[in-house]
XYZ file of C-alpha atoms in Angstrom:
637
model
C -18.141 -27.623 -6.443
C -19.905 -24.889 -4.466
C -18.484 -26.102 -1.221
C -14.981 -26.321 -2.681
C -15.132 -22.783 -4.016
C -16.613 -21.339 -0.850
C -13.679 -22.608 1.096
C -11.259 -21.203 -1.511
C -12.563 -17.677 -1.340
C -11.820 -17.460 2.329
C -8.214 -18.132 1.580
C -7.993 -15.682 -1.294
C -10.199 -12.839 -0.143
C -10.120 -12.428 3.555
C -7.306 -11.710 5.961
C -8.149 -13.743 9.128
C -6.069 -11.487 11.295
C -7.701 -8.248 10.212
C -8.082 -5.582 12.895
C -11.382 -3.921 13.711
C -10.032 -0.380 13.308
C -11.759 2.105 11.049
C -11.571 0.721 7.509
C -12.095 3.982 5.685
C -9.132 5.297 3.747
C -7.092 2.142 4.227
C -6.288 -0.439 1.746
C -5.234 -3.329 4.001
C -5.809 -6.001 1.384
C -4.394 -9.507 1.928
C -1.236 -10.312 0.028
C -1.513 -13.232 -2.342
C -2.207 -16.052 0.124
C 0.160 -18.941 -0.112
C -2.369 -21.628 -0.959
C 0.002 -21.977 -3.891
C 2.477 -23.567 -1.492
C -0.039 -25.623 0.362
C -0.767 -27.762 -2.682
C 2.874 -28.160 -3.769
C 4.940 -29.720 -1.065
C 3.265 -33.060 -0.684
C 2.828 -33.629 -4.406
C 6.494 -32.897 -5.053
C 7.778 -35.083 -2.308
C 5.508 -37.928 -3.307
C 6.806 -37.650 -6.867
C 10.283 -37.868 -5.423
C 9.491 -40.928 -3.295
C 7.865 -42.730 -6.221
C 10.975 -42.367 -8.231
C 13.437 -43.680 -5.578
C 13.001 -47.415 -6.248
C 13.612 -46.932 -9.896
C 17.048 -45.414 -9.524
C 18.861 -48.690 -8.659
C 18.494 -52.042 -10.509
C 15.303 -53.493 -8.989
C 15.079 -57.049 -7.836
C 12.287 -59.271 -9.160
C 10.432 -58.962 -5.831
C 10.705 -55.075 -6.067
C 9.471 -55.208 -9.672
C 6.459 -57.363 -8.709
C 5.668 -55.130 -5.790
C 5.811 -52.129 -8.039
C 3.254 -53.720 -10.313
C 1.015 -54.475 -7.412
C 1.090 -50.887 -6.294
C 0.466 -49.682 -9.755
C -2.581 -51.941 -9.919
C -3.926 -50.419 -6.728
C -3.195 -53.362 -4.432
C -0.939 -52.035 -1.669
C -1.939 -54.785 0.693
C -0.483 -57.497 -1.536
C 2.642 -55.425 -2.091
C 3.050 -55.120 1.681
C 2.749 -58.930 2.200
C 5.222 -59.620 -0.643
C 7.810 -57.074 0.524
C 7.471 -57.954 4.235
C 8.122 -61.633 3.380
C 11.146 -60.707 1.262
C 12.645 -58.457 3.985
C 12.566 -61.251 6.561
C 15.418 -62.786 4.613
C 16.925 -59.648 3.207
C 16.597 -57.141 6.005
C 19.085 -54.656 4.527
C 17.578 -54.389 1.071
C 16.984 -50.622 1.190
C 15.145 -50.596 -2.150
C 12.601 -53.021 -0.856
C 12.185 -51.189 2.374
C 11.713 -47.888 0.559
C 9.008 -49.429 -1.594
C 7.392 -51.011 1.439
C 7.330 -47.597 3.195
C 5.618 -46.249 0.004
C 3.096 -49.093 0.158
C 2.314 -48.338 3.771
C 1.808 -44.676 2.883
C -0.520 -45.638 0.049
C -2.418 -47.800 2.529
C -2.455 -44.934 5.011
C -0.392 -46.791 7.596
C 2.048 -43.975 8.263
C 3.355 -45.461 11.533
C 4.509 -48.613 9.728
C 6.003 -46.421 6.949
C 7.980 -44.486 9.594
C 9.325 -47.773 11.007
C 10.709 -48.687 7.599
C 12.517 -45.424 7.158
C 13.955 -45.671 10.694
C 15.164 -49.223 9.900
C 16.934 -48.033 6.799
C 18.578 -45.102 8.574
C 19.924 -47.465 11.289
C 22.036 -49.459 8.850
C 22.395 -46.754 6.190
C 22.317 -43.342 7.932
C 23.297 -41.515 4.744
C 20.480 -42.948 2.660
C 19.044 -39.711 1.312
C 16.009 -41.449 -0.189
C 14.949 -42.592 3.323
C 15.650 -39.148 4.761
C 13.414 -37.600 2.063
C 10.645 -40.090 2.652
C 10.840 -39.660 6.420
C 10.641 -35.853 5.861
C 7.541 -36.344 3.736
C 5.818 -38.037 6.683
C 6.577 -35.061 8.945
C 5.402 -32.674 6.238
C 2.168 -34.611 5.845
C 1.629 -34.404 9.621
C 1.931 -30.687 9.422
C 5.338 -30.575 11.044
C 7.539 -28.859 8.515
C 9.966 -27.761 11.206
C 11.098 -31.396 11.571
C 10.983 -32.106 7.835
C 13.212 -29.259 6.861
C 16.508 -30.304 8.413
C 16.050 -33.837 7.111
C 15.552 -32.548 3.662
C 18.460 -30.160 3.912
C 20.687 -33.176 4.783
C 19.144 -35.232 2.003
C 20.016 -32.490 -0.527
C 23.648 -32.590 0.667
C 23.817 -36.354 0.489
C 22.249 -36.564 -2.905
C 24.538 -33.844 -4.241
C 21.628 -31.609 -5.070
C 19.147 -34.039 -6.609
C 16.532 -31.797 -8.289
C 13.431 -33.410 -6.802
C 14.782 -33.357 -3.277
C 15.899 -29.755 -3.723
C 12.371 -28.916 -4.895
C 10.778 -30.761 -1.903
C 13.158 -28.833 0.406
C 12.268 -25.544 -1.196
C 8.504 -26.320 -0.737
C 8.983 -26.979 2.985
C 11.014 -23.819 3.379
C 8.210 -21.899 1.714
C 5.716 -23.355 4.179
C 7.953 -22.097 6.881
C 7.892 -18.615 5.326
C 11.646 -18.821 4.772
C 11.254 -17.537 1.239
C 14.848 -16.296 0.701
C 16.155 -19.799 1.681
C 13.510 -21.497 -0.505
C 14.572 -19.304 -3.464
C 18.213 -20.267 -2.948
C 17.318 -23.932 -2.601
C 15.517 -23.817 -5.898
C 18.238 -21.944 -7.752
C 19.416 -23.794 -10.765
C 16.693 -26.443 -10.629
C 15.090 -27.028 -14.106
C 11.346 -27.562 -14.362
C 10.390 -31.290 -14.418
C 9.387 -32.894 -17.631
C 6.031 -34.425 -16.555
C 3.168 -31.862 -16.906
C 1.694 -32.360 -13.396
C 5.086 -32.081 -11.743
C 5.854 -29.015 -13.923
C 2.593 -27.301 -12.792
C 3.447 -27.911 -9.141
C 7.035 -26.636 -9.765
C 5.727 -23.295 -11.219
C 3.171 -22.948 -8.400
C 5.926 -23.355 -5.919
C 8.098 -20.708 -7.660
C 5.064 -18.441 -7.656
C 4.535 -18.862 -3.927
C 8.140 -18.155 -3.207
C 8.132 -15.013 -5.379
C 4.870 -13.864 -3.673
C 6.480 -14.396 -0.260
C 9.483 -12.234 -1.322
C 7.133 -9.534 -2.416
C 7.851 -9.984 -6.098
C 4.297 -9.926 -7.438
C 5.353 -9.688 -11.105
C 7.404 -12.849 -10.934
C 4.731 -14.671 -8.962
C 2.258 -13.816 -11.652
C 4.604 -14.920 -14.403
C 5.276 -18.292 -12.751
C 1.597 -19.058 -12.108
C 0.855 -18.139 -15.770
C 3.306 -20.780 -16.820
C 1.426 -23.308 -14.667
C -1.871 -22.262 -16.190
C -0.507 -22.594 -19.670
C 0.083 -26.289 -18.985
C -3.561 -26.852 -17.833
C -5.606 -23.878 -19.037
C -8.949 -25.382 -18.187
C -8.180 -26.144 -14.529
C -10.452 -23.843 -12.484
C -8.179 -23.844 -9.382
C -5.244 -22.669 -11.534
C -7.341 -19.981 -13.098
C -8.315 -18.753 -9.699
C -4.778 -18.805 -8.420
C -3.643 -16.916 -11.509
C -6.338 -14.260 -11.189
C -5.264 -13.701 -7.517
C -1.574 -13.441 -8.530
C -2.383 -10.988 -11.360
C -4.314 -8.797 -8.917
C -1.279 -8.694 -6.667
C 0.809 -7.764 -9.674
C -1.697 -5.023 -10.579
C -2.331 -6.560 -13.957
C -5.983 -5.560 -13.681
C -7.237 -6.364 -17.126
C -5.662 -9.789 -17.149
C -7.033 -10.501 -13.625
C -10.565 -9.445 -14.754
C -10.353 -11.604 -17.869
C -9.728 -14.648 -15.616
C -12.007 -13.829 -12.699
C -14.959 -12.742 -14.816
C -15.759 -16.125 -16.536
C -15.050 -17.970 -13.314
C -17.477 -15.758 -11.343
C -20.065 -16.060 -14.065
C -19.945 -19.867 -13.905
C -19.650 -20.422 -10.170
C -21.034 -17.241 -8.506
C -18.531 -17.688 -5.806
C -18.284 -14.565 -3.644
C -14.519 -14.706 -3.433
C -14.215 -14.716 -7.211
C -16.606 -11.789 -7.383
C -14.480 -9.975 -4.866
C -11.394 -10.471 -7.084
C -13.339 -9.359 -10.118
C -14.597 -6.240 -8.289
C -11.077 -5.278 -7.227
C -9.775 -5.667 -10.804
C -12.660 -3.737 -12.297
C -12.333 -0.907 -9.749
C -8.670 -0.497 -10.472
C -9.100 -0.638 -14.238
C -12.103 1.720 -14.311
C -14.488 -0.851 -15.716
C -18.277 -0.853 -14.944
C -18.722 -2.470 -11.604
C -22.486 -2.396 -11.419
C -23.237 -5.926 -12.639
C -20.582 -7.441 -10.288
C -21.727 -5.323 -7.378
C -25.366 -6.333 -7.945
C -24.400 -10.014 -8.070
C -22.386 -9.613 -4.839
C -25.306 -7.979 -3.114
C -27.327 -11.103 -3.699
C -24.694 -13.472 -2.511
C -25.776 -15.857 0.269
C -23.387 -16.745 2.992
C -23.518 -17.758 6.658
C -23.903 -14.736 8.813
C -20.412 -14.629 10.271
C -18.780 -15.035 6.853
C -21.115 -12.517 5.321
C -20.196 -9.878 7.831
C -16.494 -10.239 6.995
C -17.261 -10.409 3.343
C -19.374 -7.251 3.287
C -16.634 -5.429 5.222
C -14.139 -6.510 2.490
C -16.398 -5.278 -0.302
C -16.732 -1.980 1.554
C -12.993 -1.693 1.931
C -12.553 -2.116 -1.801
C -15.142 0.505 -2.681
C -13.849 2.955 -0.148
C -10.289 2.568 -1.398
C -11.517 3.773 -4.747
C -13.630 6.552 -3.135
C -16.896 4.842 -4.032
C -18.437 5.886 -0.735
C -22.041 5.763 -1.796
C -21.790 2.147 -2.844
C -19.942 1.256 0.318
C -22.797 2.512 2.511
C -25.154 -0.309 1.475
C -22.506 -2.890 2.285
C -21.769 -1.404 5.696
C -25.516 -1.143 6.544
C -25.767 -4.870 5.985
C -22.732 -5.482 8.193
C -24.375 -3.419 11.006
C -27.635 -5.412 10.566
C -25.577 -8.554 11.062
C -23.552 -7.321 14.037
C -25.550 -4.389 15.524
C -23.570 -4.333 18.736
C -20.248 -3.507 17.076
C -19.420 0.095 17.780
C -16.567 0.108 15.239
C -19.013 -1.021 12.483
C -21.503 1.715 13.327
C -18.624 4.224 13.275
C -17.496 3.025 9.869
C -21.031 3.392 8.577
C -21.297 6.962 9.819
C -17.963 7.832 8.354
C -18.871 6.274 4.934
C -22.169 8.216 4.953
C -20.287 11.473 5.741
C -17.790 10.783 2.877
C -20.752 10.119 0.599
C -22.254 13.476 1.589
C -25.235 11.841 3.184
C -24.887 14.239 6.077
C -28.248 13.723 7.734
C -27.830 9.961 7.611
C -24.280 10.309 8.918
C -25.382 12.446 11.851
C -28.256 10.092 12.738
C -25.906 7.061 12.765
C -23.337 8.893 14.814
C -25.778 10.319 17.294
C -27.320 6.917 17.762
C -23.898 5.380 18.407
C -23.112 8.205 20.826
C -25.985 7.114 23.106
C -24.248 3.831 23.884
C -20.513 4.388 23.074
C -19.162 7.887 23.079
C -15.544 8.576 22.289
C -13.221 11.342 21.213
C -13.021 9.935 17.724
C -16.803 9.798 17.468
C -17.103 13.426 18.684
C -14.479 14.462 16.170
C -16.462 12.820 13.359
C -19.706 14.482 14.587
C -17.797 17.828 14.485
C -16.808 17.146 10.889
C -20.394 16.294 9.983
C -21.834 19.342 11.668
C -19.318 21.572 10.018
C -20.252 20.216 6.647
C -23.907 20.784 7.474
C -23.146 24.387 8.271
C -23.842 24.020 12.008
C -20.679 25.829 13.180
C -21.762 26.005 16.817
C -22.581 22.288 16.937
C -19.251 21.461 15.381
C -17.304 23.508 17.883
C -19.206 21.800 20.762
C -18.285 18.335 19.334
C -14.586 19.229 18.917
C -14.539 20.515 22.475
C -16.173 17.307 23.664
C -13.485 15.352 21.835
C -10.825 17.264 23.694
C -12.647 16.665 27.007
C -12.803 12.894 26.334
C -9.128 12.661 25.370
C -7.363 15.642 26.928
C -3.891 14.246 26.419
C -4.233 13.491 22.700
C -2.736 16.162 20.436
C -4.889 15.608 17.397
C -8.178 16.628 19.054
C -6.790 19.931 20.285
C -5.443 20.561 16.858
C -8.796 19.852 15.328
C -10.473 22.296 17.679
C -7.853 24.949 16.899
C -8.261 24.394 13.124
C -11.991 24.786 13.435
C -11.509 28.085 15.236
C -9.090 29.220 12.552
C -11.582 28.293 9.876
C -14.003 30.832 11.396
C -11.193 33.416 12.078
C -11.466 33.047 15.863
C -7.761 33.542 16.191
C -7.587 34.486 19.922
C -9.540 31.371 21.087
C -7.312 29.310 18.782
C -4.280 30.758 20.484
C -5.645 29.693 23.907
C -6.217 26.082 22.661
C -2.772 25.969 21.116
C -1.017 27.341 24.241
C -2.607 24.461 26.200
C -1.457 21.997 23.508
C 2.096 23.363 23.681
C 2.131 22.813 27.449
C 1.022 19.249 27.043
C 3.088 18.532 23.962
C 6.206 20.769 24.077
C 7.972 18.653 21.430
C 5.158 18.712 18.880
C 6.160 20.235 15.586
C 2.481 20.120 14.393
C 1.316 22.263 17.297
C 4.106 24.821 16.511
C 3.152 24.894 12.830
C -0.484 25.614 13.582
C 0.503 28.248 16.189
C 2.761 29.887 13.674
C 0.047 30.000 11.082
C -2.399 31.450 13.608
C 0.050 34.250 14.195
C 0.381 34.827 10.501
C -3.367 34.937 9.876
C -3.697 37.301 12.810
C -1.181 39.652 11.146
C 2.177 38.920 12.777
C 4.546 37.435 10.187
C 7.477 37.919 12.602
C 5.930 35.845 15.375
C 4.803 33.266 12.776
C 8.357 32.937 11.493
C 9.739 32.278 14.941
C 7.164 29.624 15.603
C 7.801 27.883 12.289
C 11.537 27.836 12.716
C 10.909 26.190 16.116
C 8.583 23.662 14.424
C 11.324 22.871 11.856
C 13.799 22.239 14.652
C 11.415 19.873 16.389
C 10.414 17.886 13.305
C 12.160 14.712 12.279
C 11.357 15.644 8.718
C 11.393 19.483 8.688
C 10.306 20.088 5.097
C 6.516 20.503 5.758
C 7.241 23.144 8.422
C 9.786 24.821 6.109
C 7.269 25.044 3.287
C 4.809 26.965 5.488
C 7.779 29.197 6.508
C 8.612 29.688 2.871
C 5.039 30.649 1.950
C 5.034 33.276 4.622
C 8.399 34.737 3.535
C 7.331 34.755 -0.133
C 4.100 36.583 0.807
C 6.019 39.477 2.328
C 7.217 42.428 0.292
C 10.119 43.443 2.537
C 13.500 41.949 3.146
C 13.316 38.203 4.120
C 13.913 37.219 7.673
C 17.640 36.316 7.926
C 17.169 33.304 10.128
C 14.436 31.947 7.900
C 16.445 32.510 4.718
C 19.490 30.818 6.212
C 17.470 27.786 7.383
C 15.758 27.424 3.982
C 19.018 27.540 2.034
C 20.746 25.126 4.387
C 18.009 22.636 3.884
C 18.040 23.122 0.097
C 21.799 22.610 -0.020
C 21.606 19.469 2.137
C 18.723 18.037 0.167
C 19.338 18.524 -3.623
C 16.041 16.814 -4.513
C 13.994 19.319 -2.511
C 13.404 21.458 -5.598
C 10.690 23.610 -4.095
C 12.771 24.651 -1.134
C 15.695 25.280 -3.433
C 13.406 27.643 -5.385
C 12.255 29.402 -2.263
C 15.874 29.892 -1.188
C 16.849 31.448 -4.597
C 13.752 33.591 -4.823
C 14.260 35.047 -1.368
C 17.992 35.604 -1.949
C 17.044 37.540 -5.082
C 14.492 39.689 -3.155
C 17.039 40.401 -0.471
C 19.718 41.529 -2.973
C 17.254 43.364 -5.212
C 16.025 45.480 -2.289
C 19.582 46.263 -1.250
C 20.770 46.601 -4.877
C 23.564 44.131 -4.174
C 24.539 42.338 -7.428
C 27.390 40.374 -5.914
C 25.467 37.127 -5.586
C 23.826 37.030 -8.962
C 25.761 33.926 -10.112
C 24.604 31.968 -7.085
C 21.009 33.071 -7.484
C 20.927 32.169 -11.158
C 22.508 28.737 -10.435
C 19.907 27.979 -7.737
C 17.054 29.074 -9.910
C 18.238 27.059 -12.831
C 18.457 23.963 -10.570
C 14.920 24.639 -9.272
C 13.627 25.042 -12.827
C 14.926 21.591 -13.682
C 13.417 20.048 -10.561
C 10.083 21.801 -10.953
C 9.813 21.301 -14.747
C 5.993 21.769 -14.809
C 5.924 24.988 -12.799
C 6.133 28.585 -13.877
C 7.597 30.074 -10.738
C 11.324 29.379 -11.295
C 11.088 30.780 -14.838
C 9.251 33.876 -13.580
C 12.004 34.457 -10.996
C 14.678 33.894 -13.624
C 12.889 36.476 -15.816
C 13.100 39.030 -12.954
C 16.735 38.220 -12.199
C 17.911 38.515 -15.825
C 15.974 41.759 -16.278
C 17.545 43.161 -13.124
C 21.094 42.467 -14.382
C 20.024 43.668 -17.904
C 20.558 40.374 -19.761
C 17.626 41.066 -21.995
C 17.477 38.139 -24.282
C 17.648 35.716 -21.325
C 15.024 37.797 -19.496
C 12.830 37.644 -22.628
C 13.202 33.874 -22.898
C 12.332 33.147 -19.272
C 9.563 35.696 -19.059
C 7.869 34.317 -22.154
C 8.115 30.859 -20.618
C 6.709 32.241 -17.364
C 3.699 33.853 -19.144
C 3.007 30.753 -21.189
C 3.061 28.457 -18.175
C 0.948 30.917 -16.074
C -1.205 32.943 -18.300
C -3.182 34.423 -15.369
C -0.134 36.038 -13.803
C -0.475 39.800 -13.994
C 3.130 40.208 -12.902
C 4.395 38.022 -15.769
C 2.536 40.078 -18.388
C 3.707 43.399 -16.915
C 7.283 42.399 -16.885
C 7.055 40.946 -20.362
C 5.578 44.235 -21.582
C 8.542 46.171 -20.103
C 11.019 43.841 -21.774
C 9.351 44.174 -25.180
C 9.349 47.934 -24.787
C 13.096 47.945 -23.949
C 13.741 45.752 -27.037
C 11.757 48.077 -29.282
C 8.814 45.795 -29.853
C 6.086 48.293 -29.096
C 3.161 46.362 -30.529
C 3.952 43.272 -28.447
C 4.539 45.443 -25.413
C 1.000 46.917 -25.801
C -0.440 43.513 -26.269
C 1.136 42.307 -22.972
C -0.160 45.426 -21.165
C -3.663 44.527 -22.235
C -3.107 41.041 -20.952
C -1.778 42.567 -17.689
C -4.863 44.737 -17.248
C -7.198 41.789 -17.799
C -5.273 39.615 -15.340
C -5.189 42.443 -12.791
C -8.918 42.721 -12.937
C -9.193 39.134 -11.941
C -6.970 39.499 -8.883
C -8.761 38.951 -5.603
C -8.734 41.631 -2.997
C -6.519 41.206 0.130
C -9.327 39.758 2.319
C -10.336 37.241 -0.300
C -6.721 36.263 -0.823
C -6.183 35.762 2.858
C -9.329 33.619 3.047
C -7.993 31.441 0.201
C -4.668 31.164 2.096
C -6.460 29.955 5.183
C -8.432 27.403 3.204
C -5.271 26.116 1.585
C -3.522 25.840 4.915
C -6.413 24.023 6.499
C -6.540 21.552 3.670
C -2.810 20.759 3.829
C -2.371 20.710 7.549
C -5.363 18.417 8.063
C -3.759 15.845 5.895
C -0.817 15.926 8.301
C -2.945 15.691 11.483
C -5.922 13.456 10.624
C -5.536 9.731 11.135
C -8.805 8.768 9.500
C -9.685 9.900 6.002
């Protein structure tokens, strides 16, 4: 049993074509492997072949040969049928049964001769075609089997067993759409074993089509027919994991792992427990003590680390990666992954030691970038800057490393050096929207909103998807107190009109239109502004901003009840907004509700006291920008 399971976990758990890129932040898990198909095609086709000789009225010789086969005596059946065929060479039923007897005796060449003989005098004999196809399928040659089965389906007018065998071969060829069409309308067989194979086949086809829910449903039907079959339990657990039915997967994998201690089962259990939030400590402890051949263990430990990292369990992943490095110490990528996991786990000294050790033998821009991140987190700003500069020197033509250096300089408010780095990046990458965005934000942080606006408009023109650049542009325009830049306002509203689902940019457009008209005391566009703000409020249903702007707009045009409604909503959704409480106090005062006005003024004063000064607010803006732009520019996480 142990050997059988150890082979099975390789199929279920590990992707043999896995790359050796950094595994952190990626969830490149194998899809449900199609071992479901591998145990289907032969059994279905054999069941089909065994039924052929019973469909026509059998001769006495055929009946006797069938009895001999049933008794486990294929040699006697072969002698009897061979003698009979010397006198009755065109008895197709006898030749079909003789081919089956040869297959039972593992004499496939002789079986092939019988099918060829039948097809010479009866080329449309679909039973012979199906049997011949089975031989090809057994030999691992589904490409030859498939057209023969397709013809057999046509000649048999869609015989269910032949259609099923055809679908199984199509699934082996990864032609899942064709397999699904071949199986359409075929009812499940009546015999339990055939029914199990049928549902497994349907599950493998659904998995191949990416329909994990249907795959799980079909394999559950197979399991219901044989609930104690360990292989089916394992296949069902794997299918339920792909369907993200975590509790069901854990309920199947848990008892299996407890009985067999197979690493692959433990891996499935760990994945289900991580996703469902269950306690992983017992499973992880059992997996730590798993014994495997070294090459298999290295792959296995990487897979465990991937699972842990995908759920941000970085500390637990470090132990797994340490073991992988022990097994394959010469692998630079594994040492890099270990350093990165240690960094993510906030084991900064360990991360630096691992990275510096790797640097002695294999330096790279990516490694220097990681060392820069580690040094920055350790508070060594100068060391971080040196590492980011080293990354640029090692990969001078790669945009991301110049951006990382520029962002580090921005973090420490070294705006002029950041400009120099970004000008170099613009020369190397004139079509990069990311470089233009960062350049624009440097100008803004340095105090030039006008230059920042020009840069960000250029970034939006360069970007295939301009929304990120337009959001930064919007933030800058919203942060100003004067009239919005006309070009920026036009671009934002154009994008909002062309993209009705972009609720935030629709809001920015409406809010900036309102400010423009409010400052010029132009009430001719109030209908458009209110319409845009209403649309934004529907799209951004959990945000206060559209309601706050609506409150301002209604107060401006003296629609007091509407202004009260929206301003109350604004203050309720953003109780820390000093502006919201001040506006609400004014509205209550206008409506003669003096007590409530005074209450809102007290809330306004309390909120105002909490407002950060301009420098602190600018620092927070820089932090927010760095956080968001780094998610756009970093490949590793």
